CSV table of C-alpha atoms in Angstrom, one decimal:
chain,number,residue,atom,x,y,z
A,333,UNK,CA,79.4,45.7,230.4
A,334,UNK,CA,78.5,49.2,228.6
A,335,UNK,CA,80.3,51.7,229.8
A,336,UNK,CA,79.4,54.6,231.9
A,337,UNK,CA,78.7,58.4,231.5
A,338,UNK,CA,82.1,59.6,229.9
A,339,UNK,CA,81.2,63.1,229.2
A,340,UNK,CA,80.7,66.0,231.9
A,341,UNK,CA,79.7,69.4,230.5
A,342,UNK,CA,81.5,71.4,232.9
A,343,UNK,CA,84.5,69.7,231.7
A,344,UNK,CA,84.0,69.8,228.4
A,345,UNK,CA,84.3,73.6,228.8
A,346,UNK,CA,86.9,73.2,231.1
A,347,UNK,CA,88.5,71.6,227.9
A,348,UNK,CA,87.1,74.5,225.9
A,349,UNK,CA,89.0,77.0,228.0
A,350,UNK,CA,92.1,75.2,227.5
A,351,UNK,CA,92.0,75.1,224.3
A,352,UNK,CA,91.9,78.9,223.6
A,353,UNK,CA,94.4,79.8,225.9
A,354,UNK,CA,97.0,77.2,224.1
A,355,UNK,CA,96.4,79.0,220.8
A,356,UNK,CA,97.4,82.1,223.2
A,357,UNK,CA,100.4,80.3,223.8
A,358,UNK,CA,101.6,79.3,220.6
A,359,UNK,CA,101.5,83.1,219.7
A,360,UNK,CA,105.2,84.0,220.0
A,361,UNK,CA,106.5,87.7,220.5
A,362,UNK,CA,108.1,88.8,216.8
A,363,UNK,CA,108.9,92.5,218.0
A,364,UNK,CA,112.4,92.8,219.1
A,365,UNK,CA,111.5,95.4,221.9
A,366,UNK,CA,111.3,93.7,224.7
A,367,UNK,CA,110.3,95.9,227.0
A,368,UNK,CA,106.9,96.4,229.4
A,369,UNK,CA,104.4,95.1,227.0
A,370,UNK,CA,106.9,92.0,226.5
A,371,UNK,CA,106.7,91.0,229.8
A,372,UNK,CA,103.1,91.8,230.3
A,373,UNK,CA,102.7,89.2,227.3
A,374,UNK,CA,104.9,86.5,228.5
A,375,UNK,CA,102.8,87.3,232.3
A,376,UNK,CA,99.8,86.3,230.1
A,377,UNK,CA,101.5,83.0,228.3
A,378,UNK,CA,102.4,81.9,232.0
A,379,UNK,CA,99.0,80.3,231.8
A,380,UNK,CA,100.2,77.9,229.3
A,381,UNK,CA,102.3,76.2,231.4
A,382,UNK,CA,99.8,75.1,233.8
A,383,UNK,CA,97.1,74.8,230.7
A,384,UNK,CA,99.2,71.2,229.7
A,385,UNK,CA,99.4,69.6,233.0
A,386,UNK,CA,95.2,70.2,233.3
A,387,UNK,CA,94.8,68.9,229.9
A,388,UNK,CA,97.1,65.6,231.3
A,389,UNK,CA,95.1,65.6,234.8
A,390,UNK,CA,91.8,65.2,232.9
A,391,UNK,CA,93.1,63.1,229.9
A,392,UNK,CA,94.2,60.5,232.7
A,393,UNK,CA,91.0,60.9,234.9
A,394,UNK,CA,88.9,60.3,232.2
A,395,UNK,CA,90.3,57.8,230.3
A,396,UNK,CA,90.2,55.5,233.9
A,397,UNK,CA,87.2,56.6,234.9
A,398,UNK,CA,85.0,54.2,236.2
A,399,UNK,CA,86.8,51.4,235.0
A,400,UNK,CA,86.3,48.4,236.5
A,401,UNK,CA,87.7,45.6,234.4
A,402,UNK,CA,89.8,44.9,231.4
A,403,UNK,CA,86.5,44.4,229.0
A,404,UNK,CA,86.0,48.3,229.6
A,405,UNK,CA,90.2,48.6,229.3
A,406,UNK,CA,89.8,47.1,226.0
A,407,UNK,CA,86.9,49.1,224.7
A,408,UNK,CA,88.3,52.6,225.5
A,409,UNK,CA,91.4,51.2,224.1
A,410,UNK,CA,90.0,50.6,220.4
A,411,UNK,CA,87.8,54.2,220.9
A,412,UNK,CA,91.3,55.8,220.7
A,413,UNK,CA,91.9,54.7,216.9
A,414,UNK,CA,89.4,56.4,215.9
A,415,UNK,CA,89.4,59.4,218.8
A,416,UNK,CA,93.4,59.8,219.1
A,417,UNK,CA,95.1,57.6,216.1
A,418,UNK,CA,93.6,58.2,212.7
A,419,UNK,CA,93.3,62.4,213.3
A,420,UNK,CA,96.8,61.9,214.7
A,421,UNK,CA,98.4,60.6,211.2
A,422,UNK,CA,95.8,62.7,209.0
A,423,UNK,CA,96.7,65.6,210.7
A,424,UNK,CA,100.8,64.9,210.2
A,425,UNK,CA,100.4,64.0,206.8
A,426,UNK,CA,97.7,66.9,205.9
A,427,UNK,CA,100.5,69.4,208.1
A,428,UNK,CA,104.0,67.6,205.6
A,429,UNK,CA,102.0,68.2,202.2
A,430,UNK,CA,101.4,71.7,203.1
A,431,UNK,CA,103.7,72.8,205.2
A,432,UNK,CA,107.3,71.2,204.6
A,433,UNK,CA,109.9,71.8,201.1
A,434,UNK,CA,111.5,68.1,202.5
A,435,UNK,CA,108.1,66.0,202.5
A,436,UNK,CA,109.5,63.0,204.6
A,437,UNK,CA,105.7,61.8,205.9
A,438,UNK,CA,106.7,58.8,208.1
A,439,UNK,CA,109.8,60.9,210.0
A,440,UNK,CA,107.0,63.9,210.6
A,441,UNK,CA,104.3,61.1,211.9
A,442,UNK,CA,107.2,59.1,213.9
A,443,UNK,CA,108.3,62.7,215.6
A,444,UNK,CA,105.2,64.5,215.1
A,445,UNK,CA,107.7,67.1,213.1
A,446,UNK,CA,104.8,68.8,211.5
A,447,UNK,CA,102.1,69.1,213.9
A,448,UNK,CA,104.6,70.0,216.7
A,449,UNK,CA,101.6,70.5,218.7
A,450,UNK,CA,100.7,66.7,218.7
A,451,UNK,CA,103.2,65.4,221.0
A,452,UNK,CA,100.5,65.6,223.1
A,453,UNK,CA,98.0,63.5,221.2
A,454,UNK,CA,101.0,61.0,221.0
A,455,UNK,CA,101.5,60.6,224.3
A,456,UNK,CA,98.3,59.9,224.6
A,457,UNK,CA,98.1,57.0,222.2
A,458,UNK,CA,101.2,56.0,224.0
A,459,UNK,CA,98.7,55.5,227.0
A,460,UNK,CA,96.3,54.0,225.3
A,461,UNK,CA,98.4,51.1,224.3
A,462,UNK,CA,100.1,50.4,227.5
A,463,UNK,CA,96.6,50.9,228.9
A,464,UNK,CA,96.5,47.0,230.2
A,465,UNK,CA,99.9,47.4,232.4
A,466,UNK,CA,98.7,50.7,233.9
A,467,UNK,CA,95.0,48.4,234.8
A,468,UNK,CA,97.7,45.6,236.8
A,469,UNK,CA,99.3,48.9,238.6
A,470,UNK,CA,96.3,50.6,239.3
A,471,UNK,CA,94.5,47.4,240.9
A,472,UNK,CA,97.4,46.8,243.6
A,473,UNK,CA,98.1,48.9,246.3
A,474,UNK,CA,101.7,47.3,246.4
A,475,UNK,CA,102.5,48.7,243.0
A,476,UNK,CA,100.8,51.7,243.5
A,477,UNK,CA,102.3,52.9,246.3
A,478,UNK,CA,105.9,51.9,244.3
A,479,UNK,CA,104.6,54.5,242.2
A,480,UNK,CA,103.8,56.9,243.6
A,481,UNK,CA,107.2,57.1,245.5
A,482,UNK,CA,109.1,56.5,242.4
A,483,UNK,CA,107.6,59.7,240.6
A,484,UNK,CA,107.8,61.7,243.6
A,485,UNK,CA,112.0,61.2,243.1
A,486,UNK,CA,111.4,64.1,240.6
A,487,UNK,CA,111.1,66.6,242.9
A,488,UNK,CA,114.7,66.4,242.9
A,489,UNK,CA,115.5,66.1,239.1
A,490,UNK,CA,116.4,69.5,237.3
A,491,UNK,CA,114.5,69.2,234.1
A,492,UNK,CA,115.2,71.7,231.6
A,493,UNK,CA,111.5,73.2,230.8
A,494,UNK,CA,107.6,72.1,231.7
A,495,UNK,CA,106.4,71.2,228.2
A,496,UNK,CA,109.7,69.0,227.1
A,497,UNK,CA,109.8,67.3,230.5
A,498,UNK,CA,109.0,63.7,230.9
A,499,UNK,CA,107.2,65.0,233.9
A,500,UNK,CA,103.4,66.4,232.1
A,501,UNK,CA,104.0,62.4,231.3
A,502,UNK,CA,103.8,61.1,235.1
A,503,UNK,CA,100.8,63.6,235.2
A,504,UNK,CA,98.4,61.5,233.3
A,505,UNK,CA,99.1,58.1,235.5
A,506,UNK,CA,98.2,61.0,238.3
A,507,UNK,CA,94.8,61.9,236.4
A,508,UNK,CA,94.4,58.0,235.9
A,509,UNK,CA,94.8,57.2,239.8
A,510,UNK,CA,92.1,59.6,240.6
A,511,UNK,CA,90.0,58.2,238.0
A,512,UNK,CA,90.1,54.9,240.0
A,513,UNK,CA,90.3,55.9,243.4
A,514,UNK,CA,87.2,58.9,242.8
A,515,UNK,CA,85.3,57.9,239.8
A,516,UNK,CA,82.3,60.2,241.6
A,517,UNK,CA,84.6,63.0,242.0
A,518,UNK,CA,83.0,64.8,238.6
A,519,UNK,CA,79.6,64.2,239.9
A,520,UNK,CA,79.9,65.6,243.0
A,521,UNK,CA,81.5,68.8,242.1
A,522,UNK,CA,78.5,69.0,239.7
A,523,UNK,CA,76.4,68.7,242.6
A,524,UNK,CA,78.1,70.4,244.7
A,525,UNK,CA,76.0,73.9,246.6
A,526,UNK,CA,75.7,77.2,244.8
A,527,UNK,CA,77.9,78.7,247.9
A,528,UNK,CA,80.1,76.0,247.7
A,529,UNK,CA,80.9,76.8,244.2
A,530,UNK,CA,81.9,80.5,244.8
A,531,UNK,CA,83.9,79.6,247.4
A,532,UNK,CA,85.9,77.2,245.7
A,533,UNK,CA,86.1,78.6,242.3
A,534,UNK,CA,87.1,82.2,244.0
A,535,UNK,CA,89.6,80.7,246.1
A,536,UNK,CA,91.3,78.6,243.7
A,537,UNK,CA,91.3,80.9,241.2
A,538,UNK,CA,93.2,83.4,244.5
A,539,UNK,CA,95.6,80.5,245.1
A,540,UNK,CA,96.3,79.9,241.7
A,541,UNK,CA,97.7,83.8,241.4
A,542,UNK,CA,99.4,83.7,244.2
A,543,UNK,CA,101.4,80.8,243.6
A,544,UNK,CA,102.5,82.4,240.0
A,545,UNK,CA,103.3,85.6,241.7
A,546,UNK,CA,105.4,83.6,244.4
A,547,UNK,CA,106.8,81.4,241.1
A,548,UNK,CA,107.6,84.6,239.4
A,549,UNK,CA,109.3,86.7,242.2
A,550,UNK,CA,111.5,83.0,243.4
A,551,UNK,CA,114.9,81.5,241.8
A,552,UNK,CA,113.1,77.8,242.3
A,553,UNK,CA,114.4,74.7,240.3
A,554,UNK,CA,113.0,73.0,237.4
A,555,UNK,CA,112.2,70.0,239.9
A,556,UNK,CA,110.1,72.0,242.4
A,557,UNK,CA,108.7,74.1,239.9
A,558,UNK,CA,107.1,72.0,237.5
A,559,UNK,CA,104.9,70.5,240.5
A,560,UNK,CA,104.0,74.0,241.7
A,561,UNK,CA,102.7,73.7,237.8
A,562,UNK,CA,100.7,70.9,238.6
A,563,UNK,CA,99.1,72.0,241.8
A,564,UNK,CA,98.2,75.0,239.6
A,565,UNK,CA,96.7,73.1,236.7
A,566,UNK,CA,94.5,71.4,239.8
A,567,UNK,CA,93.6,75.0,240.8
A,568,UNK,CA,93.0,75.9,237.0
A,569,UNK,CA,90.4,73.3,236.3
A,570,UNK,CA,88.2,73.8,239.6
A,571,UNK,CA,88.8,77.8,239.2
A,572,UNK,CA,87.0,77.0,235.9
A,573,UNK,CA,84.7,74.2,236.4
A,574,UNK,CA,81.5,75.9,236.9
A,575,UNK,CA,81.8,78.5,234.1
A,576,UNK,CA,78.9,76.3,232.0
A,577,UNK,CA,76.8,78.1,234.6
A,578,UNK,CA,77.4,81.3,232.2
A,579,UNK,CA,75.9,82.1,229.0
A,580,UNK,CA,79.0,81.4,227.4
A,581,UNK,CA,79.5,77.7,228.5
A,582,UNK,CA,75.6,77.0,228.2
A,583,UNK,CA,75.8,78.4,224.1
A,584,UNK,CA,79.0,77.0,223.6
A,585,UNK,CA,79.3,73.5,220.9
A,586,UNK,CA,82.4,71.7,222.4
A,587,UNK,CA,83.0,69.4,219.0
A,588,UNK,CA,85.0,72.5,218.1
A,589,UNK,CA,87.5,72.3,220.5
A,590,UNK,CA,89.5,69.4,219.2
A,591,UNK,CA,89.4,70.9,215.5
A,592,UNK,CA,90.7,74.4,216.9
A,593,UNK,CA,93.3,72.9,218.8
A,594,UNK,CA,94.2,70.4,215.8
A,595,UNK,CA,94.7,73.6,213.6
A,596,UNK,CA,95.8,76.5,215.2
A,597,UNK,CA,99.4,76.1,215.0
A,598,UNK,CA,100.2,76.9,211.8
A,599,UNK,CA,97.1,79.2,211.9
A,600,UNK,CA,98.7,81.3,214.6
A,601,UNK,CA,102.1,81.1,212.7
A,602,UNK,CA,100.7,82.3,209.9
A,603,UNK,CA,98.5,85.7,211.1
A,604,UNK,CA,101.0,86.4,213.4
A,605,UNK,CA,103.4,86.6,210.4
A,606,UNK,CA,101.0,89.2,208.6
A,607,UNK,CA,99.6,91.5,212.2
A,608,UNK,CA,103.1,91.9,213.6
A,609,UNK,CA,104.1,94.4,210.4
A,610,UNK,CA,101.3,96.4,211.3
A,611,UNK,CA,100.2,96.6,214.7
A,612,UNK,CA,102.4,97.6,217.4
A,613,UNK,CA,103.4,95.0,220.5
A,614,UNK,CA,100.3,93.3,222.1
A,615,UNK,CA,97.9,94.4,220.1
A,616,UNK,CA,98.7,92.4,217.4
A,617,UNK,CA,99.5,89.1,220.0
A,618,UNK,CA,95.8,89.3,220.9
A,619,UNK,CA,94.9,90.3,217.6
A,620,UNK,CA,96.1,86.9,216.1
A,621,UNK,CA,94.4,85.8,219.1
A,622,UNK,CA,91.1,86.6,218.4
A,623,UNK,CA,91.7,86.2,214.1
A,624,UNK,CA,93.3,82.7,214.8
A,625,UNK,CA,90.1,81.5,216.8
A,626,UNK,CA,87.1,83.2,214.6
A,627,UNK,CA,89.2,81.6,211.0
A,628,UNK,CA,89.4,77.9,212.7
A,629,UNK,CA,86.0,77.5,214.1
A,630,UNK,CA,84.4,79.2,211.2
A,631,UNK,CA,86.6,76.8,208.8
A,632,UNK,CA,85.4,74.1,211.4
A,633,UNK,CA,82.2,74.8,210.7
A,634,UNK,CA,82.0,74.8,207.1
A,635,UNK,CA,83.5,71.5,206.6
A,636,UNK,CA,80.9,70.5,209.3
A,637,UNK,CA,78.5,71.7,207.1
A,638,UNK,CA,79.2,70.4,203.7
A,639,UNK,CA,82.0,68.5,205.0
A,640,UNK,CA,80.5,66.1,207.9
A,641,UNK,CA,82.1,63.0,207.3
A,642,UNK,CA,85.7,64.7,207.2
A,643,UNK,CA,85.5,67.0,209.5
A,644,UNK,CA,84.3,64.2,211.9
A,645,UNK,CA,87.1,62.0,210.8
A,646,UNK,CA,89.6,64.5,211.2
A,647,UNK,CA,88.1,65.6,214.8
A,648,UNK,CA,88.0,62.3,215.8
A,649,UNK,CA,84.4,61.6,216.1
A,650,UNK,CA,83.9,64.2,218.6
């Protein structure tokens, strides 16, 4: 069998979206005044905490996406060396030559200790290997339902933050479930009426604000909270799903997206390090903002250009 439509558009710039506000969030605040523009800044980062669960929602959904047997289980699985694994050691190993006095390759590939950024890509590869076991689960109600229940314990388990929390992990099984129960669920929202999509892009985008302000203004626990994250990571992607509509999405080349997110860490680390000296609070956060993303897809597309062959090895193929 030869498997189906992967890619969507709409959430490619879904993905796109994503990307630049977690180069927003990996700007930290240098200034020790923490006054009003502080917390205006940390109101803006609050975005990144629901930017990782959409990421995991539509990792998992797309990875089980219309499949149907362990042929197509098998396929996506060896896609991933080349789409998660190889850019995943290049990048740690490119990150420990340039970045680290105490070069120790294999402990900053094991722990991703140079490209902190890449847990992410490693969990992922995680799920790619264990790929057949979640195929058994997902093809019997028995075990899914055991699931389900079992990960819906957390709810009352204090974790100590969103991003370190084993939680964004039970997310992707979540994406993968509705990948196999609503493999059309893309297509329809594609197809879905010009009215309809105003209604729902406006209202999730209401409900999405509403629950931060509710988040914000509420002593709630780690448990409760980080699914109030995923129900807003839910509202995130359908707030922006139909943004390729605009002349942004329709212009936009998503190969890019990888490559910025694969170097933006140290990239941000870096500008931030020169702006903050001589631009007062915020304006230098969204100043790096802006410099971070015009350096890495410019860079991007240079190696593209005389590059290819790296730049596609290093972006995974994308």
């Amino acid at each position: 069998m030869t498997l189906k439509r992967e890619r969507s558009r709409n959430l490619d710039n879904v993905k796109w979206i994503l990307t630049l506000l977690i180069v927003l969030y990996h700007i930290s605040y240098m200034d020790v005044n923490q006054g009003n523009d502080y917390l205006f800044f940390m109101f803006i980062k609050n975005f990144g905490d629901c930017v990782v669960p959409a990421f995991t929602l539509i990792s998992g959904y797309l990875f089980w996406r219309n499949v149907d047997s362990m042929q197509v289980v098998k396929t996506k699985m060896y896609k991933r060396i080349y789409t998660l694994l190889i850019p995943y050691l290049l990048w740690n190993i490119i990150n420990s030559l340039m970045f680290r006095d105490n070069i120790d390759i294999l402990h900053n590939i094991i722990f991703w200790d140079s490209s902190p950024h890449f847990w992410y890509i490693f969990m992922l590869i995680v799920y790619a290997v264990i790929a057949p076991v979640l195929y058994y689960v997902y093809k019997r109600n028995v075990l899914i339902v055991f699931m389900v229940i079992s990960q819906l314990v957390y709810i009352f388990i204090k974790g100590d933050n969103i991003l370190h929390s084993r939680f964004i992990w039970l997310l992707y099984t979540w994406g993968g479930l509705c990948g196999v129960m609503l493999p059309s669920l893309i297509d329809k929202m594609e197809k879905t009426s010009k009215d309809n999509k105003v209604y729902l892009a406006c209202g999730s985008v209401l409900l999405y604000l509403l629950l931060g302000v509710f988040m914000s203004g509420n002593d709630i626990s780690m448990g409760l909270k980080v699914w109030l994250y995923a129900v807003r990571g839910i509202l995130l992607i359908v707030g922006m799903f139909w943004l390729p509509l605009l002349p942004f999405g329709k212009m936009t080349d998503f190969k890019y997206s990888f490559w910025l997110f694969a170097i933006h860490y140290w990239l941000d680390a870096y500008v931030e390090s020169i702006l903050w000296r001589h631009f007062p609070p915020m304006q230098y956060q969204f100043l790096t903002w802006m410099v971070v993303i015009v350096i890495g897809l410019i860079l991007g597309a240079v190696i593209y250009r005389f590059m290819p062959k790296m730049f596609g090895v290093l972006n995974g193929n994308r």
